[in-house]
Coordinates of C-alpha atoms in Angstrom, one line a residue:
M210 CA -28.0 -3.9 14.7
N211 CA -26.0 -5.2 11.7
Q212 CA -22.9 -3.0 11.1
K213 CA -22.2 -1.9 7.5
I214 CA -18.8 -0.6 6.6
L215 CA -18.1 1.5 3.5
Y216 CA -14.4 1.9 2.7
V217 CA -13.8 5.0 0.6
R218 CA -10.4 5.3 -1.1
L219 CA -10.1 9.0 -1.7
P220 CA -8.9 10.1 -5.2
C221 CA -5.3 9.4 -6.1
N222 CA -3.3 7.8 -8.9
P223 CA -4.8 4.4 -9.8
I224 CA -2.5 2.3 -7.6
F225 CA -3.8 -0.9 -6.3
P226 CA -5.4 0.0 -2.9
I227 CA -3.8 -2.7 -0.8
G228 CA -4.5 -1.0 2.5
V229 CA -8.2 -1.0 2.1
V230 CA -8.2 -4.5 0.6
Y231 CA -6.3 -6.0 3.5
L232 CA -8.3 -4.1 6.1
S233 CA -11.7 -5.3 4.8
D234 CA -10.3 -8.8 4.4
H235 CA -9.1 -8.8 8.0
I236 CA -12.5 -7.5 9.3
H237 CA -14.4 -10.1 7.3
K238 CA -12.4 -13.0 8.8
L239 CA -13.1 -11.7 12.4
F240 CA -16.7 -10.5 11.8
P241 CA -18.2 -12.4 8.9
E242 CA -21.6 -11.0 9.7
V243 CA -20.5 -7.4 9.1
E244 CA -21.5 -6.1 5.6
Q245 CA -18.7 -4.3 3.7
K246 CA -18.3 -2.4 0.5
I247 CA -15.3 -0.7 -1.2
C248 CA -15.8 2.6 -3.1
D249 CA -12.6 3.3 -5.0
L250 CA -12.5 6.9 -6.2
G251 CA -9.1 6.2 -7.7
T252 CA -11.0 4.7 -10.7
V253 CA -13.5 7.5 -11.1
A254 CA -13.3 10.6 -13.3
P255 CA -12.9 13.8 -11.2
L256 CA -16.2 15.3 -12.3
D257 CA -17.9 12.1 -11.0
F258 CA -16.4 12.0 -7.4
N259 CA -19.5 13.5 -5.7
S260 CA -22.0 11.4 -7.6
A261 CA -20.0 8.3 -7.1
I262 CA -19.8 8.6 -3.3
D263 CA -23.5 9.6 -3.2
T264 CA -24.5 6.6 -5.1
C265 CA -22.4 4.2 -3.0
I266 CA -23.9 5.6 0.2
D267 CA -27.5 5.7 -1.1
E268 CA -27.2 2.0 -2.2
F269 CA -25.3 0.7 0.8
Q270 CA -26.5 2.9 3.7
P271 CA -23.4 2.4 5.8
T272 CA -23.2 2.7 9.6
L273 CA -19.4 3.3 9.4
L274 CA -17.4 5.2 6.8
V275 CA -13.6 4.4 6.6
F276 CA -11.8 6.9 4.4
S277 CA -8.3 6.0 3.1
W278 CA -6.2 9.1 2.2
R279 CA -3.0 8.2 0.4
D280 CA -1.3 11.4 -0.8
I281 CA -0.7 14.9 0.6
Q282 CA 2.9 16.0 0.2
I283 CA 3.7 16.8 -3.5
Y284 CA 7.5 17.1 -3.8
A285 CA 8.5 14.6 -6.4
P286 CA 10.9 14.3 -9.3
V287 CA 8.2 13.4 -11.8
G288 CA 5.1 15.0 -13.3
G289 CA 1.8 15.2 -11.4
R290 CA -0.9 17.6 -10.4
G291 CA -0.7 19.3 -13.7
G292 CA 3.0 19.8 -13.7
N293 CA 6.4 18.9 -12.4
P294 CA 6.7 20.4 -8.9
L295 CA 10.5 19.9 -8.7
Q296 CA 11.1 21.6 -12.0
N297 CA 8.7 24.5 -11.2
A298 CA 10.4 25.1 -7.9
F299 CA 13.9 25.0 -9.4
E300 CA 13.0 27.3 -12.3
F301 CA 11.5 29.8 -9.8
Y302 CA 14.4 29.7 -7.3
Y303 CA 17.4 29.2 -9.5
A304 CA 16.8 30.3 -13.1
S305 CA 18.8 33.4 -14.3
N306 CA 16.4 34.1 -17.2
P307 CA 13.5 36.1 -15.9
L308 CA 11.1 34.4 -18.4
I309 CA 12.1 31.0 -17.1
R310 CA 11.6 32.2 -13.5
L311 CA 8.2 33.5 -14.5
R312 CA 7.4 30.1 -16.1
G313 CA 8.4 28.4 -12.9
A314 CA 6.3 30.8 -10.8
L315 CA 3.2 30.2 -13.0
G316 CA 3.8 26.5 -13.0
G317 CA 4.3 26.5 -9.2
F318 CA 1.1 28.5 -8.8
K319 CA -0.7 25.9 -10.9
V320 CA 0.7 23.1 -8.8
A321 CA -0.1 24.9 -5.6
T322 CA -3.7 25.5 -6.7
A323 CA -4.1 21.9 -7.6
Y324 CA -2.6 20.9 -4.2
Y325 CA -4.8 23.0 -2.1
G326 CA -7.8 22.1 -4.3
E327 CA -7.1 18.4 -3.6
L328 CA -6.9 19.1 0.2
W329 CA -10.2 21.0 0.2
R330 CA -11.8 18.4 -2.2
N331 CA -10.9 15.5 0.0
E332 CA -12.0 17.3 3.2
G333 CA -15.3 18.0 1.3
L334 CA -15.7 14.4 0.3
I335 CA -15.3 13.2 3.9
K336 CA -17.8 15.8 5.2
R337 CA -20.2 15.1 2.3
G338 CA -20.0 11.3 2.8
L339 CA -20.6 11.5 6.6
K340 CA -23.5 13.9 6.2
R341 CA -25.2 11.7 3.6
A342 CA -24.6 8.5 5.6
R343 CA -26.4 10.2 8.6
K344 CA -29.5 10.6 6.5
Y345 CA -29.9 6.8 6.7
Y346 CA -28.3 6.2 10.1
P347 CA -28.0 9.3 12.4
E348 CA -25.2 7.7 14.5
A349 CA -22.9 6.9 11.5
R350 CA -19.3 7.6 12.3
A351 CA -16.2 8.2 10.1
V352 CA -12.7 6.9 10.4
V353 CA -9.9 8.6 8.4
G354 CA -6.6 6.9 7.9
G355 CA -4.0 6.1 5.2
G356 CA -0.4 7.1 4.4
A357 CA -1.1 10.9 4.2
V358 CA -3.1 10.9 7.5
S359 CA -0.4 8.9 9.3
V360 CA 2.2 11.6 8.5
F361 CA 0.1 14.8 8.8
Y362 CA -2.4 13.7 11.5
E363 CA -1.5 16.6 13.8
Q364 CA -2.2 19.2 11.0
L365 CA -5.6 17.6 10.0
Q366 CA -7.3 17.7 13.4
K367 CA -9.1 21.1 12.6
Q368 CA -10.0 20.2 9.0
L369 CA -12.0 17.0 9.7
P370 CA -15.6 16.8 11.0
K371 CA -15.9 16.8 14.8
G372 CA -16.1 13.2 16.0
T373 CA -14.0 11.8 13.1
I374 CA -11.7 9.1 14.4
V375 CA -8.2 9.8 13.0
S376 CA -6.2 6.6 12.6
V377 CA -2.4 6.6 12.5
G378 CA -0.6 3.6 10.9
E379 CA -2.3 0.3 10.8
G380 CA -6.1 0.3 11.4
E381 CA -7.0 -3.4 12.1
A382 CA -6.9 -3.3 15.9
L383 CA -8.8 0.0 16.0
L384 CA -11.6 -1.3 13.8
E385 CA -11.8 -4.5 15.8
K386 CA -12.4 -2.5 19.0
L387 CA -14.8 -0.1 17.3
L388 CA -16.9 -3.0 16.1
K389 CA -16.9 -4.7 19.5
G390 CA -17.9 -1.5 21.2
E391 CA -14.7 -1.5 23.3
D392 CA -12.5 1.4 24.4
F393 CA -10.1 2.2 21.5
S394 CA -8.4 5.2 23.1
G395 CA -5.2 3.1 23.6
E396 CA -4.8 2.6 19.9
R397 CA -2.8 5.0 17.7
C398 CA -5.7 7.4 17.1
Y399 CA -7.6 10.4 18.4
I400 CA -11.1 11.9 17.9
A401 CA -11.1 15.2 15.9
G402 CA -12.6 18.0 18.0
E403 CA -12.9 15.9 21.1
T404 CA -9.5 14.6 22.0
K405 CA -6.0 15.7 21.2
P406 CA -3.3 13.4 19.7
R407 CA -0.9 12.1 22.3
E408 CA 2.6 13.4 22.3
R409 CA 4.7 11.3 19.8
L410 CA 1.7 9.3 18.9
I411 CA 3.2 8.1 15.6
H412 CA 6.2 6.7 17.5
E413 CA 4.0 4.2 19.4
W414 CA 4.4 0.7 18.2
P415 CA 1.5 -0.8 16.3
T416 CA -0.4 -3.9 17.5
P417 CA 1.1 -7.0 15.8
I418 CA -1.5 -8.7 13.5
E419 CA -1.3 -12.3 12.3
K420 CA -1.7 -12.0 8.6
S421 CA -3.2 -14.7 6.4
A422 CA -3.8 -14.8 2.7
C423 CA -6.3 -12.3 1.4
N424 CA -9.5 -13.8 0.3
Y425 CA -9.9 -12.3 -3.2
D426 CA -13.2 -14.1 -3.8
Y427 CA -14.6 -12.1 -1.0
I428 CA -12.9 -8.9 -2.1
G429 CA -14.3 -9.3 -5.6
S430 CA -17.8 -9.6 -4.1
I431 CA -17.6 -6.2 -2.2
W432 CA -15.6 -4.2 -4.7
S433 CA -17.2 -3.6 -8.1
D434 CA -14.0 -2.0 -9.5
F435 CA -11.7 -4.9 -8.7
D436 CA -11.5 -5.9 -12.4
Y437 CA -10.2 -2.5 -13.3
Y438 CA -6.8 -3.6 -11.9
L439 CA -6.9 -6.9 -13.7
Q440 CA -7.4 -5.7 -17.3
E441 CA -4.7 -6.4 -19.8
N442 CA -2.2 -7.1 -17.0
D443 CA -1.1 -3.5 -16.9
F444 CA -0.7 -3.1 -13.2
Y445 CA 1.8 -4.5 -10.7
I446 CA -0.6 -5.8 -8.0
G447 CA 0.6 -5.3 -4.4
V448 CA 1.4 -8.2 -2.1
Q449 CA 2.7 -7.6 1.4
T450 CA 5.2 -10.1 2.9
K451 CA 6.1 -8.2 6.1
R452 CA 5.4 -5.0 8.0
G453 CA 7.9 -2.8 9.8
C454 CA 11.3 -1.4 9.2
P455 CA 14.2 -1.6 11.7
H456 CA 16.3 1.2 10.3
N457 CA 16.9 4.9 11.2
C458 CA 17.3 6.6 7.8
C459 CA 17.3 10.3 8.5
Y460 CA 14.6 11.3 6.1
C461 CA 12.3 8.3 6.1
V462 CA 9.0 8.1 8.0
Y463 CA 8.3 4.4 7.3
T464 CA 10.1 3.3 10.5
V465 CA 7.7 5.2 12.7
V466 CA 4.5 4.6 10.7
E467 CA 5.0 0.9 10.5
G468 CA 7.2 0.5 13.6
K469 CA 10.7 -0.9 14.0
Q470 CA 9.4 -4.4 14.8
V471 CA 9.5 -6.4 11.6
R472 CA 6.5 -8.8 11.4
I473 CA 6.8 -11.6 8.8
N474 CA 3.7 -12.9 7.0
P475 CA 3.9 -16.7 6.7
A476 CA 5.4 -17.7 3.3
D477 CA 2.6 -20.2 2.6
E478 CA 0.0 -17.5 3.1
V479 CA 1.8 -15.0 0.8
V480 CA 2.1 -17.7 -2.0
E481 CA -1.6 -18.6 -1.6
E482 CA -2.5 -14.9 -2.0
M483 CA -0.3 -14.7 -5.1
R484 CA -1.9 -17.8 -6.5
Q485 CA -5.4 -16.3 -6.2
L486 CA -4.3 -13.3 -8.2
Y487 CA -2.3 -15.5 -10.6
D488 CA -5.5 -17.5 -11.3
R489 CA -7.2 -14.3 -12.2
G490 CA -4.6 -13.5 -14.8
I491 CA -2.1 -11.4 -12.8
R492 CA 1.5 -11.9 -13.7
N493 CA 3.1 -8.7 -12.3
F494 CA 3.5 -8.4 -8.5
W495 CA 4.9 -5.6 -6.3
F496 CA 6.1 -6.6 -2.9
T497 CA 4.9 -3.6 -0.9
D498 CA 7.1 -4.0 2.1
A499 CA 9.1 -1.0 3.3
Q500 CA 12.1 -3.1 2.5
F501 CA 11.9 -6.6 1.0
I502 CA 15.0 -7.7 2.8
P503 CA 15.2 -5.3 5.8
A504 CA 18.2 -6.9 7.6
K505 CA 20.4 -10.0 7.4
R506 CA 18.4 -11.8 10.0
F507 CA 15.4 -11.9 7.7
I508 CA 17.3 -13.5 4.8
P509 CA 16.1 -17.0 5.7
D510 CA 12.5 -15.8 5.5
V511 CA 13.0 -14.3 2.1
V512 CA 14.8 -17.5 0.9
E513 CA 11.8 -19.6 2.2
L514 CA 9.3 -17.3 0.4
L515 CA 11.2 -17.3 -3.0
Q516 CA 11.7 -21.0 -2.9
K517 CA 8.0 -21.6 -2.3
I518 CA 7.2 -19.2 -5.1
L519 CA 9.5 -21.2 -7.4
D520 CA 8.0 -24.5 -6.2
S521 CA 4.4 -23.2 -6.8
G522 CA 4.6 -23.6 -10.5
M523 CA 3.9 -19.8 -11.2
K524 CA 6.7 -19.8 -13.8
D525 CA 5.7 -16.8 -15.9
I526 CA 5.5 -14.1 -13.3
H527 CA 7.5 -11.0 -12.7
W528 CA 8.0 -9.1 -9.5
A529 CA 9.6 -6.0 -8.2
S530 CA 10.3 -4.3 -4.8
Y531 CA 12.4 -2.0 -2.8
I532 CA 15.5 -3.9 -1.7
R533 CA 18.4 -3.2 0.6
A534 CA 21.0 -4.7 -1.7
D535 CA 23.6 -5.0 1.1
N536 CA 21.5 -8.0 2.3
L537 CA 21.7 -10.1 -0.8
T538 CA 23.5 -13.4 -0.8
P539 CA 24.4 -15.6 -3.8
Q540 CA 21.5 -17.9 -2.9
L541 CA 19.1 -15.1 -2.8
C542 CA 20.4 -13.7 -6.1
D543 CA 19.8 -17.0 -7.8
L544 CA 16.3 -17.3 -6.4
M545 CA 15.5 -13.7 -7.4
A546 CA 16.5 -14.3 -11.0
K547 CA 14.7 -17.7 -11.2
T548 CA 11.4 -16.3 -9.7
G549 CA 11.2 -13.5 -12.2
M550 CA 12.4 -10.3 -10.5
N551 CA 12.5 -7.9 -13.4
Y552 CA 13.0 -4.6 -11.6
F553 CA 14.1 -3.3 -8.2
E554 CA 14.9 -0.1 -6.5
I555 CA 17.9 0.7 -4.3
G556 CA 17.5 3.8 -2.1
I557 CA 21.2 4.3 -1.4
T558 CA 20.7 8.1 -1.4
S559 CA 24.4 8.7 -1.9
G560 CA 27.4 6.9 -3.4
S561 CA 29.6 8.3 -0.7
Q562 CA 30.0 6.0 2.3
E563 CA 30.7 9.0 4.4
L564 CA 27.3 10.5 3.7
V565 CA 25.5 7.1 4.0
R566 CA 26.9 6.9 7.5
K567 CA 25.8 10.5 8.4
M568 CA 22.3 9.8 7.2
R569 CA 22.1 6.8 9.5
M570 CA 21.3 4.4 6.6
G571 CA 23.4 1.5 7.7
Y572 CA 24.6 0.6 4.2
N573 CA 28.0 -0.8 3.4
L574 CA 28.4 0.4 -0.2
R575 CA 31.3 -2.0 -0.9
T576 CA 29.0 -4.9 0.0
V577 CA 26.2 -3.5 -2.2
L578 CA 28.6 -3.5 -5.2
Q579 CA 29.7 -7.1 -4.6
N580 CA 26.1 -8.3 -4.2
C581 CA 25.1 -6.5 -7.4
R582 CA 27.9 -8.5 -9.1
D583 CA 26.4 -11.7 -7.7
L584 CA 23.0 -10.7 -8.9
K585 CA 24.2 -10.1 -12.4
A586 CA 26.1 -13.4 -12.4
A587 CA 22.9 -15.1 -11.4
G588 CA 21.3 -14.0 -14.6
F589 CA 19.5 -10.7 -13.7
N590 CA 19.5 -8.6 -16.8
D591 CA 16.7 -6.1 -16.2
L592 CA 16.2 -2.5 -14.9
V593 CA 17.7 -1.2 -11.6
S594 CA 16.5 2.1 -10.3
V595 CA 19.0 3.8 -8.0
N596 CA 17.6 6.6 -5.9
Y597 CA 20.0 9.5 -5.2
S598 CA 19.0 12.3 -2.9
F599 CA 21.6 15.0 -3.3
N600 CA 22.5 17.7 -0.8
V601 CA 20.9 16.0 2.3
I602 CA 23.5 16.5 5.0
D603 CA 27.1 17.7 4.6
E604 CA 27.2 17.2 0.9
T605 CA 30.4 18.6 -0.7
Y606 CA 31.8 18.6 -4.2
E607 CA 34.0 15.7 -3.2
T608 CA 31.1 13.6 -2.0
I609 CA 29.3 14.4 -5.3
R610 CA 32.4 13.1 -7.2
Q611 CA 32.3 10.0 -5.1
T612 CA 28.6 9.4 -5.9
I613 CA 29.5 9.7 -9.6
A614 CA 32.2 7.1 -9.3
Y615 CA 29.9 4.8 -7.5
H616 CA 27.2 5.2 -10.1
R617 CA 29.6 4.5 -12.9
E618 CA 30.6 1.3 -11.2
L619 CA 27.0 0.2 -11.0
E620 CA 26.7 0.9 -14.7
S621 CA 29.8 -1.3 -15.4
I622 CA 28.1 -4.1 -13.5
F623 CA 24.5 -4.0 -15.0
G624 CA 25.1 -2.0 -18.2
E625 CA 24.5 1.8 -18.6
D626 CA 21.1 1.3 -20.2
K627 CA 20.0 -0.9 -17.2
V628 CA 20.8 1.5 -14.4
E629 CA 18.4 4.4 -14.0
P630 CA 19.4 7.1 -11.6
A631 CA 16.3 8.6 -10.0
I632 CA 17.3 12.1 -8.8
F633 CA 15.4 13.1 -5.7
F634 CA 15.5 16.1 -3.4
I635 CA 14.0 15.1 -0.1
G636 CA 10.6 16.4 0.7
L637 CA 11.1 16.9 4.4
Q638 CA 8.5 15.2 6.5
P639 CA 7.4 15.4 10.1
H640 CA 8.6 12.9 12.6
T641 CA 11.9 12.2 10.9
H642 CA 15.5 12.7 12.0
L643 CA 15.9 15.2 9.2
E644 CA 13.1 17.4 10.7
E645 CA 14.9 17.3 14.1
Y646 CA 18.1 18.3 12.3
A647 CA 16.4 21.2 10.6
L648 CA 14.8 22.4 13.9
Q649 CA 18.1 22.1 15.8
N650 CA 20.0 24.1 13.1
D651 CA 17.3 26.9 12.8
I652 CA 16.5 25.9 9.2
L653 CA 12.9 25.4 10.4
K654 CA 11.1 27.1 13.3
P655 CA 9.0 25.3 15.9
G656 CA 5.4 25.4 14.9
Y657 CA 6.0 25.5 11.2
D658 CA 3.3 24.0 8.9
P659 CA 4.6 21.0 7.0
M660 CA 1.5 21.1 4.8
S661 CA 2.2 24.7 3.6
L662 CA 3.1 25.3 0.0
M663 CA 3.9 28.9 0.5
P664 CA 7.2 29.7 -1.3
W665 CA 9.1 30.6 1.9
T666 CA 8.1 27.3 3.5
A667 CA 8.3 25.1 0.3
K668 CA 11.9 26.1 -0.3
K669 CA 12.9 24.7 3.1
L670 CA 10.7 21.6 2.8
L671 CA 12.0 20.7 -0.6
W672 CA 15.4 20.0 0.9
N673 CA 18.2 21.6 -1.1
P674 CA 20.0 24.0 1.3
E675 CA 22.9 26.3 0.5
P676 CA 25.8 26.4 -0.1
L677 CA 25.2 23.8 -2.8
G678 CA 21.5 24.5 -3.4
S679 CA 22.0 26.9 -6.2
F680 CA 24.6 24.7 -7.8
F681 CA 22.2 21.7 -7.9
G682 CA 19.4 23.9 -9.0
K683 CA 21.3 25.1 -12.1
V684 CA 22.5 21.6 -12.9
C685 CA 19.0 20.3 -12.9
L686 CA 17.7 23.2 -15.0
Q687 CA 20.4 22.4 -17.5
A688 CA 19.4 18.7 -17.5
W689 CA 15.8 19.5 -18.1
K690 CA 16.7 21.8 -21.0
Q691 CA 19.1 19.4 -22.7
N692 CA 17.5 16.0 -22.1
P693 CA 14.1 16.2 -20.2
H694 CA 13.2 12.6 -21.2
D695 CA 16.3 11.1 -19.5
F696 CA 16.7 13.6 -16.7
G697 CA 18.5 11.4 -14.2
R698 CA 21.3 10.3 -16.6
E699 CA 21.7 13.8 -17.9
V700 CA 22.1 15.1 -14.3
M701 CA 24.9 12.6 -13.7
R702 CA 26.6 13.4 -17.0
I703 CA 26.6 17.2 -16.2
L704 CA 27.9 16.6 -12.7
E705 CA 30.7 14.5 -14.0
E706 CA 31.5 17.1 -16.7
K707 CA 31.7 19.9 -14.1
L708 CA 33.3 18.1 -11.2
G709 CA 35.0 15.0 -12.5
R710 CA 34.9 11.6 -10.8
A711 CA 36.6 10.5 -7.6
P712 CA 38.6 7.2 -7.4
L713 CA 36.1 4.4 -6.5
E714 CA 38.0 3.5 -3.4
E715 CA 37.3 7.1 -2.0
A716 CA 33.6 6.5 -2.3
L717 CA 33.8 3.2 -0.5
T718 CA 35.9 4.5 2.4
A719 CA 34.6 6.6 5.3
P720 CA 37.1 7.5 8.0
I721 CA 35.8 7.1 11.5
E722 CA 35.7 10.5 13.2
S723 CA 36.8 10.6 16.8
T724 CA 34.1 12.4 18.7
K725 CA 33.8 12.8 22.5
K726 CA 30.3 11.6 23.6
E727 CA 28.4 13.8 26.0
L728 CA 26.8 12.2 29.0
S729 CA 23.2 12.9 29.7
A730 CA 22.1 13.7 33.3
V731 CA 19.0 12.0 34.6

């Protein structure tokens, strides 16, 4: 019997669905006889979700449904789900004016209602799709994966239909075995209602996959909404140059979802993929790697890629990515400017070397500054977003003053208008070092529900503990009141006004603490 796979990207912001695209491309290259179709609910109006999935299934009659679920956790510094969850939480927890607290409570209730509504809606779409597919093929199965599932796979096992295959991380090897009728129990997955997820399943390394250029002629033939992302060149289209992240940043789950082994996609294949999109009118690219330059040993690979992009003749493109700026070199800076990098994000989290070390981020902040000077000298004159996550571990007034000093130095390099401070408060996620820290220090209790949005849980998961939690809460409330349209810069201004600024050298220096290591008995 001919297998027919319908990929359903569950509703989310209209971000280019690169996971579904790459997965269907990979399967087509291995099993060209398998029919495939992409149903992207990210391009559909909410009132039409049910009818859209019904129509896709009725027309295609799939034997296998693959659902991609991108978003669950809602903590963010920007608006969404009918409101700004960070602002609502801070108004409720920290405002002194009862009316402001009431507004925060009502806003939080609205956000929570939307959040739980989305959970139930997505669960309903999965059940609805599977039930409808079984009208045409009683043995139809469902696979559910994606970023949200990879993080919250343990919590979802009771919400999904019995027999659903829950995929953690990359899904290529799982689908290969499923289509071949082979045993797939060794892959990072489990079957809802039938098997339990293995202990530390997410920490198992994914199967390395040889990646070639995505065939966008084929993708266009199975995805009717492809042109939605090509119109008026509004979108940054995702292109992946590598998978995996070797670091141990305390709050980040990338390193376990993608694995620590960095797998490089051949530069020629990446350029060929970009060329296909370029020929369709795309000029803006987002390199979707966890980190574009994850470590110094991968610098030659990035140099090779950027040089081949430069040689390709795609002169009028722009690109952006997350970059560990401590890994830049003058050669890389020159290639970045010449190939059209017009935006990048630095997730330094803190401008205090002491805290960077405690959060296991592996940055040398002095090196970052020098490399930023090299990038500016190479001709980069566009926007830099610097992510600061205040109050993560052992924050003090002094480390805040150091972060302010560091940020002002970045502004002196690129220009104040070019450096955008993005103020985050970490949304604590399962499987991270920060979760371990919270459990060890009785901030969280074993068995807590990381998907809960109840106030007593949310206050702990939106990481802003005392003794500085109230201080930051009031600073943020003041910033939203005074300058809501430039929140990040206003927060930095208020902090400097209240605390002053440390000498830059203090920010760049972290004394080595002498600690006696404990030996573990076997």
